[in-house]
PDB file of C-alpha atoms in Angstrom:
ATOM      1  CA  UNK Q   3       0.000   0.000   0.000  1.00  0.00           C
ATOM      2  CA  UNK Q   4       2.680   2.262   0.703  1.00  0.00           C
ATOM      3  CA  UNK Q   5       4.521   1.349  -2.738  1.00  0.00           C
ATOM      4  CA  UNK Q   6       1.023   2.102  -4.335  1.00  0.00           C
ATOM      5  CA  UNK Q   7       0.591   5.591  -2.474  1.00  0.00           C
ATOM      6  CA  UNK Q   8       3.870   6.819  -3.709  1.00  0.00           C
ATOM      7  CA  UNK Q   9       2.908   5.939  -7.570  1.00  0.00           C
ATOM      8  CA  UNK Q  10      -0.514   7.355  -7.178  1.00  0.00           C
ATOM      9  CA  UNK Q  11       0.859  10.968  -5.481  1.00  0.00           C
ATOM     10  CA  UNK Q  12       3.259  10.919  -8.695  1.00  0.00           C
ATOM     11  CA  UNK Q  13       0.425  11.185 -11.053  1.00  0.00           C
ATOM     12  CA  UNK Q  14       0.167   7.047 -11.703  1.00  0.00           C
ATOM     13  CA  UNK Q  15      -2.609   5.271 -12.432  1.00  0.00           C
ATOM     14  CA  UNK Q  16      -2.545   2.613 -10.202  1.00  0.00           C
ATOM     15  CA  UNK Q  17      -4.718  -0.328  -8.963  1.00  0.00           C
ATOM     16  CA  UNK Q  18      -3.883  -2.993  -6.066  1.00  0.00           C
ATOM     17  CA  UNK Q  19      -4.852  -6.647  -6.250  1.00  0.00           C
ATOM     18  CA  UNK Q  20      -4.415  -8.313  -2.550  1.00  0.00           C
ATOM     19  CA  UNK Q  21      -5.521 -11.992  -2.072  1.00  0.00           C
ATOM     20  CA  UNK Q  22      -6.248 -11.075   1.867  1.00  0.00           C
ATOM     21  CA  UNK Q  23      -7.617  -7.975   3.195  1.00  0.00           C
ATOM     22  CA  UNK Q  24      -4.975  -5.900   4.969  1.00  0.00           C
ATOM     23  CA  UNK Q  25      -5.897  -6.799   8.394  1.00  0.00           C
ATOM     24  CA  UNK Q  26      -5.277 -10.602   7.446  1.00  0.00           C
ATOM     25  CA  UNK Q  27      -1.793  -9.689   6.063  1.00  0.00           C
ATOM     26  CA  UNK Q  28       1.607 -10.433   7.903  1.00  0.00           C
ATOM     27  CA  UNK Q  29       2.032  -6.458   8.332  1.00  0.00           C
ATOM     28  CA  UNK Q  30      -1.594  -6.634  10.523  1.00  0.00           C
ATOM     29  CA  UNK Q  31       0.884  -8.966  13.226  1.00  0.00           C
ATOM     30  CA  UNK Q  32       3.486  -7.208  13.311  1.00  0.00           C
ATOM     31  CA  UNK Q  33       4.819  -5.609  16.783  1.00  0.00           C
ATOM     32  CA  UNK Q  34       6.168  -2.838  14.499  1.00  0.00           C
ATOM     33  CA  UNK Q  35       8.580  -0.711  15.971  1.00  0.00           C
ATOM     34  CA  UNK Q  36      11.216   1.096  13.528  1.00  0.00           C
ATOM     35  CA  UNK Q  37      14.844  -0.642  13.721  1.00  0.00           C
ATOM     36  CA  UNK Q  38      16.533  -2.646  10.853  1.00  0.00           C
ATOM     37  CA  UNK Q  39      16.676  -6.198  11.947  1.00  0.00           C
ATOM     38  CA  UNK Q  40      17.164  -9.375   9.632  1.00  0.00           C
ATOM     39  CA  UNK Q  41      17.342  -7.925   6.611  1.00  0.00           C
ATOM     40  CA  UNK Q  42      19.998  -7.322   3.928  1.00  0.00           C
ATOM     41  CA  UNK Q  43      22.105  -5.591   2.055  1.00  0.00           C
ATOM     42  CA  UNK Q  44      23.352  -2.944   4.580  1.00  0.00           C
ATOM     43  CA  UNK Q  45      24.069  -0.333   2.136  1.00  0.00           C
ATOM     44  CA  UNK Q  46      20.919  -0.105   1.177  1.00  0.00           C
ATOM     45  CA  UNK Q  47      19.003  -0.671   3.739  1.00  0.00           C
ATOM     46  CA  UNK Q  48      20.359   2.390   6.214  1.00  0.00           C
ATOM     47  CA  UNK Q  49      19.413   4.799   3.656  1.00  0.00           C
ATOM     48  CA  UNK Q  50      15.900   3.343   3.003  1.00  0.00           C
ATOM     49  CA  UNK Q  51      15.373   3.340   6.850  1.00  0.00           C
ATOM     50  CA  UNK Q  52      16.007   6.782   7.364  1.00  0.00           C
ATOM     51  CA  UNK Q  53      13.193   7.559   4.473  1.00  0.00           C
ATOM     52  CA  UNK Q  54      11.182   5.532   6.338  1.00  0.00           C
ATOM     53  CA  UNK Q  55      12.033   7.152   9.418  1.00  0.00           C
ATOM     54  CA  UNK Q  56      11.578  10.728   8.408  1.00  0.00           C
ATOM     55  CA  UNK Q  57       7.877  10.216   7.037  1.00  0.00           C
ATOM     56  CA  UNK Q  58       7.052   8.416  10.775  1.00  0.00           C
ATOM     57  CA  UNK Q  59       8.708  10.974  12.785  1.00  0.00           C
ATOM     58  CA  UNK Q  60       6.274  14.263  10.899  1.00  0.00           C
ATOM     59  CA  UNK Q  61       2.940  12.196  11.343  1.00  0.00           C
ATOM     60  CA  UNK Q  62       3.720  11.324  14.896  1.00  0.00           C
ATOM     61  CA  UNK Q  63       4.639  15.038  15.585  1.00  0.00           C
ATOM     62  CA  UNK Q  64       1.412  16.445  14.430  1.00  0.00           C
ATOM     63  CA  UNK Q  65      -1.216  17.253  16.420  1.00  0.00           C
ATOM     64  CA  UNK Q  66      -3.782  14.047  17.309  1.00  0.00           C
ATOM     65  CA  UNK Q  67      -2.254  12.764  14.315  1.00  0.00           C
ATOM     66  CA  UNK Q  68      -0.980   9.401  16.667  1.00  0.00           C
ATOM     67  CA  UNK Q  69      -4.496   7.927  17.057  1.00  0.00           C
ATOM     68  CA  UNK Q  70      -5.548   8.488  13.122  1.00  0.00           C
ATOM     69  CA  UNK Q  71      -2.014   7.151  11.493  1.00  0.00           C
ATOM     70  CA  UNK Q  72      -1.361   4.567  14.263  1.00  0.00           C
ATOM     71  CA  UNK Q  73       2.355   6.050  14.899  1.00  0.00           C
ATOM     72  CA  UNK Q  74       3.880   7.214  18.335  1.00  0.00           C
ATOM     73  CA  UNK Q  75       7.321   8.001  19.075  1.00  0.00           C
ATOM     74  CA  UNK Q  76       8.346   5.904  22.236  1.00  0.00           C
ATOM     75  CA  UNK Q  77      11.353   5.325  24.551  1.00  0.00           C
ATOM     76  CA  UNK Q  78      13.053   2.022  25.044  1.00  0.00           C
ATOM     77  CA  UNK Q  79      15.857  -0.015  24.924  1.00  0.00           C
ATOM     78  CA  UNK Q  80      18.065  -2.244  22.923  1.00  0.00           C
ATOM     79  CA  UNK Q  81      19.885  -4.724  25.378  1.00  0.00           C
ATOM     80  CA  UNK Q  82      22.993  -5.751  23.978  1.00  0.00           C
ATOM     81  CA  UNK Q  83      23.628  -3.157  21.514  1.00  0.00           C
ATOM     82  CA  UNK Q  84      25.413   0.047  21.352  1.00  0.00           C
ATOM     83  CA  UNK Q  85      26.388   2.860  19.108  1.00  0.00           C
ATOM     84  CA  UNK Q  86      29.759   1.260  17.378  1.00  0.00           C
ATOM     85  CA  UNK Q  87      28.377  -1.911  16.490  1.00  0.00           C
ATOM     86  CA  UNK Q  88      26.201  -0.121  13.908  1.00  0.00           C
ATOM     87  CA  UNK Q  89      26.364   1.276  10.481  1.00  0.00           C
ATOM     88  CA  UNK Q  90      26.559   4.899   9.380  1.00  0.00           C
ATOM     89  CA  UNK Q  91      22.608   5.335   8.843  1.00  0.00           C
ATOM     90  CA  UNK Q  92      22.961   5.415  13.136  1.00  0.00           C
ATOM     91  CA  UNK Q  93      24.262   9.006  13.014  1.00  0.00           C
ATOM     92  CA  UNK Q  94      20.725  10.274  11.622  1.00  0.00           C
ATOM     93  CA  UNK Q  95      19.268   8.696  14.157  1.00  0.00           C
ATOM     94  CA  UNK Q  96      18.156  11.775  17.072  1.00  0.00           C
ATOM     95  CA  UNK Q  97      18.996  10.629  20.460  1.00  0.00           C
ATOM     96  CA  UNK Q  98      20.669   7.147  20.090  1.00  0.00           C
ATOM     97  CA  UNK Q  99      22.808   6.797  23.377  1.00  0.00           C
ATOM     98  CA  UNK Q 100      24.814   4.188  25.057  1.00  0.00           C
ATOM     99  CA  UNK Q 101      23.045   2.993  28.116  1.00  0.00           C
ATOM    100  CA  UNK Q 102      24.129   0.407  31.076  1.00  0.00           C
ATOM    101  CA  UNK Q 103      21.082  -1.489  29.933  1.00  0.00           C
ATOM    102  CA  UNK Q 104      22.156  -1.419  25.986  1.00  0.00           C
ATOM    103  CA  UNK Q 105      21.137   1.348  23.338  1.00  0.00           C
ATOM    104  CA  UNK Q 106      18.665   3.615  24.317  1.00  0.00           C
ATOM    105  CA  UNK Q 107      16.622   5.424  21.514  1.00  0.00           C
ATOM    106  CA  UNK Q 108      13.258   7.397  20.742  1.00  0.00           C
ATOM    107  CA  UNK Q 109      11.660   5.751  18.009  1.00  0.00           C
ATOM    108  CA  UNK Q 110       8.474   5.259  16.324  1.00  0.00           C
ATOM    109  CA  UNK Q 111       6.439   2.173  16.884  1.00  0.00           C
ATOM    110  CA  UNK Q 112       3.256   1.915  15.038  1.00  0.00           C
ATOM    111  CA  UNK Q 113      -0.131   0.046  16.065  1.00  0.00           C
ATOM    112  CA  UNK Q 114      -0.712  -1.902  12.707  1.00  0.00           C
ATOM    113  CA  UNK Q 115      -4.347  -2.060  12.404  1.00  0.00           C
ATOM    114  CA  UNK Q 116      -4.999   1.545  12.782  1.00  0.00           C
ATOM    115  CA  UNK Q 117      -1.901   2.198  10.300  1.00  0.00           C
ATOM    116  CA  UNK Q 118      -2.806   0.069   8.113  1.00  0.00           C
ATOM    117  CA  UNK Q 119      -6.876   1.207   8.301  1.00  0.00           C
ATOM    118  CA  UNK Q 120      -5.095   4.663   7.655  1.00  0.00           C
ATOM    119  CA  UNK Q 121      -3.061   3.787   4.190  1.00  0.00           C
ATOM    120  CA  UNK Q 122      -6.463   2.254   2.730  1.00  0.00           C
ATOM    121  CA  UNK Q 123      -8.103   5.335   3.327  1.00  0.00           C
ATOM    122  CA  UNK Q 124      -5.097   7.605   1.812  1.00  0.00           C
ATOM    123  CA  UNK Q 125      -5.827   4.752  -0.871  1.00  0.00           C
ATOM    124  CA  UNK Q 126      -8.853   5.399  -1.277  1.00  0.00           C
ATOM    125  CA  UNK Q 127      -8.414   9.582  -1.285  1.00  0.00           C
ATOM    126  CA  UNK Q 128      -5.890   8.567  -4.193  1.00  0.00           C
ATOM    127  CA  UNK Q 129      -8.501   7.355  -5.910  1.00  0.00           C
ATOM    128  CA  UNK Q 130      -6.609   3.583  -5.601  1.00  0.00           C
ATOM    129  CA  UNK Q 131      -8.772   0.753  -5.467  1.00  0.00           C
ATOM    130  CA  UNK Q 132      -8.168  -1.622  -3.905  1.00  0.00           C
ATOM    131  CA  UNK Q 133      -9.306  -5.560  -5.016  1.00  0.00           C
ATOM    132  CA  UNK Q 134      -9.328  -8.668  -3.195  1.00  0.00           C
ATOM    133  CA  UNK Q 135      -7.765 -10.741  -5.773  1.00  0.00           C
ATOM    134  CA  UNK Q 136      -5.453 -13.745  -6.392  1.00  0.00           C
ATOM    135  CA  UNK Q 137      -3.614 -14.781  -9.253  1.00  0.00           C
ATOM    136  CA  UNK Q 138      -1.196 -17.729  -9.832  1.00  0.00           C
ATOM    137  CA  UNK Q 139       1.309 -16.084 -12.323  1.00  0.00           C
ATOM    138  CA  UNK Q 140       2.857 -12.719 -12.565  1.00  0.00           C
ATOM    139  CA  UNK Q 141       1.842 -12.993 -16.410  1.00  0.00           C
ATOM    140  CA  UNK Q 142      -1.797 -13.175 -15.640  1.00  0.00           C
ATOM    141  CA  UNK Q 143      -1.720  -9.310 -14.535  1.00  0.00           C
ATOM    142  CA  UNK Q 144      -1.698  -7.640 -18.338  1.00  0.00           C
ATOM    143  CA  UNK Q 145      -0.889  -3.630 -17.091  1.00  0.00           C
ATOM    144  CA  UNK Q 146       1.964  -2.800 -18.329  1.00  0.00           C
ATOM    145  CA  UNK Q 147       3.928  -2.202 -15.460  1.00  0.00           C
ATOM    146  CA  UNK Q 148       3.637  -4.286 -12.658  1.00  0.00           C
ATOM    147  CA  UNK Q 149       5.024  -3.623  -8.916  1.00  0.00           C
ATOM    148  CA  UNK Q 150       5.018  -7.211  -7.351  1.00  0.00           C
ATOM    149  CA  UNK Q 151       5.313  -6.276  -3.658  1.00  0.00           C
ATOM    150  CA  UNK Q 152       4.118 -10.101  -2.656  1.00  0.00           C
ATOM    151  CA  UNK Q 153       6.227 -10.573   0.219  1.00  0.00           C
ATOM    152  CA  UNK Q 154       6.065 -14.643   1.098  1.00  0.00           C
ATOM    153  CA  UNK Q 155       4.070 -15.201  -2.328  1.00  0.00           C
ATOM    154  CA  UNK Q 156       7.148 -13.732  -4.576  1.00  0.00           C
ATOM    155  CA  UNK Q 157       8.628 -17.493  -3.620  1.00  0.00           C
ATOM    156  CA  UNK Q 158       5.665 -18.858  -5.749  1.00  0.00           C
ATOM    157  CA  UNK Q 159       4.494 -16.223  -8.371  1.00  0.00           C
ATOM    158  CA  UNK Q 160       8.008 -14.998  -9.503  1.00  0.00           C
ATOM    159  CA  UNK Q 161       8.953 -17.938  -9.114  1.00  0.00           C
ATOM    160  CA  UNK Q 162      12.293 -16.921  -6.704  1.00  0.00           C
ATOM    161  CA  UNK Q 163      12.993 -20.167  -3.610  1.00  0.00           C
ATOM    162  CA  UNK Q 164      15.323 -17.903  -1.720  1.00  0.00           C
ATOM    163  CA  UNK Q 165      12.519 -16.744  -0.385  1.00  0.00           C
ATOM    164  CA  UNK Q 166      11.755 -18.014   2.738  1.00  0.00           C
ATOM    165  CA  UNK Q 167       9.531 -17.753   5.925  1.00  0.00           C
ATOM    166  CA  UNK Q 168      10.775 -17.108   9.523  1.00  0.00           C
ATOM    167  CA  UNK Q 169       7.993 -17.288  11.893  1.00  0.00           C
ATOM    168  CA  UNK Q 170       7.141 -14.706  14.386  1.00  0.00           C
ATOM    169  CA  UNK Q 171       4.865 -15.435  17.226  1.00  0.00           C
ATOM    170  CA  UNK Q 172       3.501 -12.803  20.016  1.00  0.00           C
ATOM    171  CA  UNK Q 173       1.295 -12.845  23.006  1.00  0.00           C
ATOM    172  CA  UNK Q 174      -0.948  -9.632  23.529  1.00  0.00           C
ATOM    173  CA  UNK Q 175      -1.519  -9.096  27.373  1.00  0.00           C
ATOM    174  CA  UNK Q 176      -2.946  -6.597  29.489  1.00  0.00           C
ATOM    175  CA  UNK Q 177      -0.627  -3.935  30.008  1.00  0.00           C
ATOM    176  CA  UNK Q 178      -0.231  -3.694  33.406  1.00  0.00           C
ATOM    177  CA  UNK Q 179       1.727   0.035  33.514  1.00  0.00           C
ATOM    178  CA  UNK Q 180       4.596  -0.935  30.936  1.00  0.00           C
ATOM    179  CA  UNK Q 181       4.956   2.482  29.226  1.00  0.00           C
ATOM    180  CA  UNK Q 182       8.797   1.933  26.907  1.00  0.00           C
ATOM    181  CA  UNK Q 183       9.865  -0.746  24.155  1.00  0.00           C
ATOM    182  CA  UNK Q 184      12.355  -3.218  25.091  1.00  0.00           C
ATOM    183  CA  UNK Q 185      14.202  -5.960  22.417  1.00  0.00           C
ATOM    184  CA  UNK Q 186      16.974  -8.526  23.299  1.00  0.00           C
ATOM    185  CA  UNK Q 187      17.395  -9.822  19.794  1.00  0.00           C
ATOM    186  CA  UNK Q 188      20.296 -12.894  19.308  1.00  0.00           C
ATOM    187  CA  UNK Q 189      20.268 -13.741  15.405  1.00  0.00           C
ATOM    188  CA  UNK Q 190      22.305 -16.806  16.378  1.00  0.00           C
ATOM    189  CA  UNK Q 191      18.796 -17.987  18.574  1.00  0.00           C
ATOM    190  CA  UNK Q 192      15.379 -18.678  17.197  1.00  0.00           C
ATOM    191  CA  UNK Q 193      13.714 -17.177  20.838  1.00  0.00           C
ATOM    192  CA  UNK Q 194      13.691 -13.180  20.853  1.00  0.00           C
ATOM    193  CA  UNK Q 195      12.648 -11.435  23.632  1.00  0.00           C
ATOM    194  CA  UNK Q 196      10.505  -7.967  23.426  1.00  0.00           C
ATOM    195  CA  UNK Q 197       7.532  -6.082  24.868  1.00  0.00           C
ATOM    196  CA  UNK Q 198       6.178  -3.311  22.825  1.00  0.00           C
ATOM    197  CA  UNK Q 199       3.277  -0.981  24.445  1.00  0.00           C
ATOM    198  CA  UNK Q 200       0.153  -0.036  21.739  1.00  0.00           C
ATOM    199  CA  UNK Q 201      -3.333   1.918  22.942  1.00  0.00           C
ATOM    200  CA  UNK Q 202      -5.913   0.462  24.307  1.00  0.00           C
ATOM    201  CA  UNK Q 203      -4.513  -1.176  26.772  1.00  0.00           C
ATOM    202  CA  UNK Q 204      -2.969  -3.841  25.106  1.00  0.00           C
ATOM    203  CA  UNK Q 205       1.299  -4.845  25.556  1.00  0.00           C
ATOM    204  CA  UNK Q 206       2.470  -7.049  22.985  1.00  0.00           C
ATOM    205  CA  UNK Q 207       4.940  -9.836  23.583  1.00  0.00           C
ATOM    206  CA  UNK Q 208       7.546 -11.870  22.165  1.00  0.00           C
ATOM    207  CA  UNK Q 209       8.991 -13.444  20.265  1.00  0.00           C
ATOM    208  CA  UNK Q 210      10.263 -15.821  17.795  1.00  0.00           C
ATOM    209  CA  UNK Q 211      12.215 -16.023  15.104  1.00  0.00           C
ATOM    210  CA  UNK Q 212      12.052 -19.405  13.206  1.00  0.00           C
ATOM    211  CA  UNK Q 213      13.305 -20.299   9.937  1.00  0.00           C
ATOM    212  CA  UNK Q 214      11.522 -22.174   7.514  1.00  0.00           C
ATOM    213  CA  UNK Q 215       8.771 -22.418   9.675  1.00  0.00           C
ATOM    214  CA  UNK Q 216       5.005 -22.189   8.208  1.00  0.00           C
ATOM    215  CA  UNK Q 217       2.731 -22.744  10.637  1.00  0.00           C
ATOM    216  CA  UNK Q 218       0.174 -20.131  12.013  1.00  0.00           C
ATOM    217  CA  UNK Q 219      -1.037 -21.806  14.832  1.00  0.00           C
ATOM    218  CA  UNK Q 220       0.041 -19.742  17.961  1.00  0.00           C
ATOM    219  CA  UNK Q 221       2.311 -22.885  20.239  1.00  0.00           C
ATOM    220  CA  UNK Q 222       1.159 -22.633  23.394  1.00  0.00           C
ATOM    221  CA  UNK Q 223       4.640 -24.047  25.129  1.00  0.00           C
ATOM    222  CA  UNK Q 224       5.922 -20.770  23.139  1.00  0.00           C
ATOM    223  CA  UNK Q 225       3.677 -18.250  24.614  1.00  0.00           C
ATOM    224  CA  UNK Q 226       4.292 -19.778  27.773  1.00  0.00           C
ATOM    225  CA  UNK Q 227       7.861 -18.883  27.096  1.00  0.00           C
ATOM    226  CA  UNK Q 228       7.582 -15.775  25.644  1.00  0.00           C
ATOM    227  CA  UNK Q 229       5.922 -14.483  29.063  1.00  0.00           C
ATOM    228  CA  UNK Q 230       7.989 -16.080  31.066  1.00  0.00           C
ATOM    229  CA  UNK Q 231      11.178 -14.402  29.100  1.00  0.00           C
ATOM    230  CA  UNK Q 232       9.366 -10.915  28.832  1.00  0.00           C
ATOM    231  CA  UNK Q 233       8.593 -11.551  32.452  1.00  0.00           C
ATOM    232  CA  UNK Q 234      12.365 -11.981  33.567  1.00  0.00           C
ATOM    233  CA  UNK Q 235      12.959  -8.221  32.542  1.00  0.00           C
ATOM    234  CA  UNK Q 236       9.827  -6.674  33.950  1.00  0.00           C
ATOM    235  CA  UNK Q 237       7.911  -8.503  36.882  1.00  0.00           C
ATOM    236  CA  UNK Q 238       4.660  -7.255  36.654  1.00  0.00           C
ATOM    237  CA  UNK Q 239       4.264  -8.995  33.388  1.00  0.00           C
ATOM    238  CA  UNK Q 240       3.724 -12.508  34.474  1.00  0.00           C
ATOM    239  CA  UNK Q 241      -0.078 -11.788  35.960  1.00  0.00           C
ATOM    240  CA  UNK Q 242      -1.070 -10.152  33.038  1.00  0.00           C
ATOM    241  CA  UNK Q 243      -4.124 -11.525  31.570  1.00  0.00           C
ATOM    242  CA  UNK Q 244      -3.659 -12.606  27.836  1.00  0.00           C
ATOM    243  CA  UNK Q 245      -6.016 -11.037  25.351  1.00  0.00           C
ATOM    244  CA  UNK Q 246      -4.718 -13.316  22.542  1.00  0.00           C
ATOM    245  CA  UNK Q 247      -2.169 -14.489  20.159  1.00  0.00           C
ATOM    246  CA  UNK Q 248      -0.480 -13.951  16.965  1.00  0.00           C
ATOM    247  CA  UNK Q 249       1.655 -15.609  14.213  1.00  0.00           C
ATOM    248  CA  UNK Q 250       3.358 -13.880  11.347  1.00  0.00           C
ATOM    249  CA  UNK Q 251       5.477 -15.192   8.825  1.00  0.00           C
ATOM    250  CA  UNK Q 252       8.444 -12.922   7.618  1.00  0.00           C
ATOM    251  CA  UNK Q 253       9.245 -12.603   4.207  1.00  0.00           C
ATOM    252  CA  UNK Q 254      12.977 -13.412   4.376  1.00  0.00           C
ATOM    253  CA  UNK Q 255      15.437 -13.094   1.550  1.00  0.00           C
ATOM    254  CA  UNK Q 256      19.023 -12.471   1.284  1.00  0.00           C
ATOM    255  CA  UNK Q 257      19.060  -9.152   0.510  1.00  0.00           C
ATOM    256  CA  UNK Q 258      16.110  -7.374  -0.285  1.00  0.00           C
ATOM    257  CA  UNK Q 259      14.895  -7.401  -4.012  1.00  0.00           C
ATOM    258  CA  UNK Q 260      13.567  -3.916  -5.786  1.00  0.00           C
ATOM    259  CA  UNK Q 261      14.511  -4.334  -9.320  1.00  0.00           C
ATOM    260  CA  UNK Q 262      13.207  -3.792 -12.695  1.00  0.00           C
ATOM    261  CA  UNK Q 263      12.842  -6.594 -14.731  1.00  0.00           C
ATOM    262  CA  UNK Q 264      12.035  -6.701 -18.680  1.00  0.00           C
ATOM    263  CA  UNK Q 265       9.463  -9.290 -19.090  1.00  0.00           C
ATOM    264  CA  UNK Q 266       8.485  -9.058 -22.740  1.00  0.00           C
ATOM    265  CA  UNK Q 267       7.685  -5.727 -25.529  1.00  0.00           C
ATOM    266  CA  UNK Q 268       6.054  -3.350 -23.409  1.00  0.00           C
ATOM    267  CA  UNK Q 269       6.062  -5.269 -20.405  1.00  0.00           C
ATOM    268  CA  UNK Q 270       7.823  -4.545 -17.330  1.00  0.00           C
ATOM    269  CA  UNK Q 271       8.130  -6.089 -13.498  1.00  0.00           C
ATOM    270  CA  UNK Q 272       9.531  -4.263 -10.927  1.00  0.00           C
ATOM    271  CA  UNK Q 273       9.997  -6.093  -7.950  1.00  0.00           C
ATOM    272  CA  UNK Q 274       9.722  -5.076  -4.114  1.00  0.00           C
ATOM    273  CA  UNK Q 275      10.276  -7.953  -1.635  1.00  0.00           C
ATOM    274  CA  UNK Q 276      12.124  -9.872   0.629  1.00  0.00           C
ATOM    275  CA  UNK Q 277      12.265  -7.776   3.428  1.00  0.00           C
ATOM    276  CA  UNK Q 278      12.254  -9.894   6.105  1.00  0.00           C
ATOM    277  CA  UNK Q 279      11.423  -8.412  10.001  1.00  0.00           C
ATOM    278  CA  UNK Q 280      11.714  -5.118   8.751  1.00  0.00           C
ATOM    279  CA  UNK Q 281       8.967  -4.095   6.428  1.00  0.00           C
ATOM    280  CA  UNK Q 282       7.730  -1.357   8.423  1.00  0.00           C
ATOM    281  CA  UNK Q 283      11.240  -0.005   9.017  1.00  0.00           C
ATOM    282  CA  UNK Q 284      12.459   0.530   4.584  1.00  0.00           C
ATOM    283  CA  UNK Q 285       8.616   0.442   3.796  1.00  0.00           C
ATOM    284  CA  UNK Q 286       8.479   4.070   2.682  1.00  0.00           C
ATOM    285  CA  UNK Q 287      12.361   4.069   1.357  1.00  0.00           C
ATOM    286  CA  UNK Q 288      11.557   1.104  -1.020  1.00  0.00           C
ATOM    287  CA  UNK Q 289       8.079   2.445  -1.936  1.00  0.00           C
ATOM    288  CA  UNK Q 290       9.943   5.502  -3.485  1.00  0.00           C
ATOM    289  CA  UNK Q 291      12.838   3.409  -4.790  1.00  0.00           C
ATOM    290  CA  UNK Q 292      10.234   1.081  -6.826  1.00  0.00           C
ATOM    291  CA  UNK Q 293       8.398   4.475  -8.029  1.00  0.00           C
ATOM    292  CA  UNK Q 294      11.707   5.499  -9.348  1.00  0.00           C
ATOM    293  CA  UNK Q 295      12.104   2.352 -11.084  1.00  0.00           C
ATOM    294  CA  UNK Q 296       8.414   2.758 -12.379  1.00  0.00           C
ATOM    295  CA  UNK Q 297       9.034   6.503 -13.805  1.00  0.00           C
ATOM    296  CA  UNK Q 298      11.811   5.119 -15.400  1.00  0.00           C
ATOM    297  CA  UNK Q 299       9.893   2.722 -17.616  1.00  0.00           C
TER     298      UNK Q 299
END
């Protein structure tokens, strides 16, 4: 949606075609805080972050703007990192600081739903519509230019098997006065720990981090795990009552893929995928990197 917004505010005529509704999609589960994580290649990445970053930081500084776009800037922590171990994008970061407790940072962290409920209407304002709609084959789609931002289906429809799933899975509790982010993240480890606080009263947990993994049942032994992990850093955590569960599978891919491809006379694919636990984070950075790509055609 983001990818499509960009094209339609550059004078494109555009039209999406989504086999779920949004609110189905992996972005929906998402615990969504900005931060590159498991995803590839650096160089590109830092600089589509800080795109990203820029558009987050204006809507959540405008006034009631949080509870219509979904995005807040919050305070937390990053146990286990700190300033040198990161790349050059860090330096455009406002207020990243060493901490005794890791990296501490300011940073926007977005309640899906209501973001995503927000983007359909900006859609919609576009004059985008927006189809439920599956298809087996790029080729079926006859537009001339196609932007295949498919995430986990690019492994099928392009077809491209370095695409692969890694599983997230949360808990959402009652938040019982948890007001900052917190992320212990060990890409050597499948188990993740983080608590992320959203309105209404609700504290998301987790997580997990699972290759090749497809299942969307929620594991109850994992939940169990997740609390008691989230619970090991703040208390108060492990008698909060649990409102439900979610499963997400990340897009993964060894480097992210937004490329134009030549498919045939007068047809043209340019790709956006791959992007592993960071959509959210190079959403807005890739969106206007594939609408370059598209103006280009």
């Amino acid at each position: 949606m983001s990818t499509a917004l960009v094209l339609a505010r550059r004078g494109r005529r555009v039209r999406v075609w989504s086999r779920e509704p949004a609110e189905r999609t992996t972005s929906a589960v998402a615990g969504a805080l900005w931060w590159p994580y498991r995803i590839d290649p650096v160089e590109q990445v830092g600089p589509w972050s800080l795109r990203s970053l820029r558009r987050y930081e204006e809507w959540a500084a405008r006034a009631g703007r949080p509870e219509e776009t979904g995005v807040r800037m919050v305070e937390g922590v990053h146990a286990g990192t700190r300033l040198a171990g990161l790349g050059a994008w860090a330096g455009e970061v406002a207020g990243l600081r060493d901490a005794d407790a890791g990296l501490a940072a300011r940073l926007p962290l977005i309640d899906m739903p209501v973001h995503l409920a927000w983007l359909r209407g900006e859609l919609a304002a576009a004059g985008v519509a927006v189809e439920e709609r599956a298809v087996t084959s790029l080729r079926e789609v006859t537009a001339p230019v196609v932007v295949n931002c498919t995430g986990l289906g690019a492994r099928e429809l392009v077809p491209d098997a370095s695409v692969r799933p890694v599983r997230g899975q949360l808990v959402v509790v009652e938040n019982p006065g948890v007001r900052t982010w917190y992320t212990a993240a060990d890409e050597a480890s499948d188990a993740t720990t983080y608590f992320f606080p959203q309105p209404g009263g609700r504290l998301l947990l987790g997580g997990t981090a699972q290759e090749d993994a497809w299942s969307l049942e929620p594991d109850p032994a994992t939940a169990e795990a997740i609390v008691r992990r989230c619970a090991a850093i703040r208390p108060e955590i492990a008698g909060a009552r649990v409102l439900g569960h979610r499963v997400g599978l990340r897009p993964a891919r060894p480097a992210v893929r937004v490329e134009r491809e030549v498919v045939g006379p007068g047809r043209i694919w340019v790709h956006n995928y791959g992007h592993g636990g960071a959509g959210v984070t190079v959403a807005w950075g890739c969106a206007e990197e594939a609408a370059r790509l598209v103006e280009g055609c």
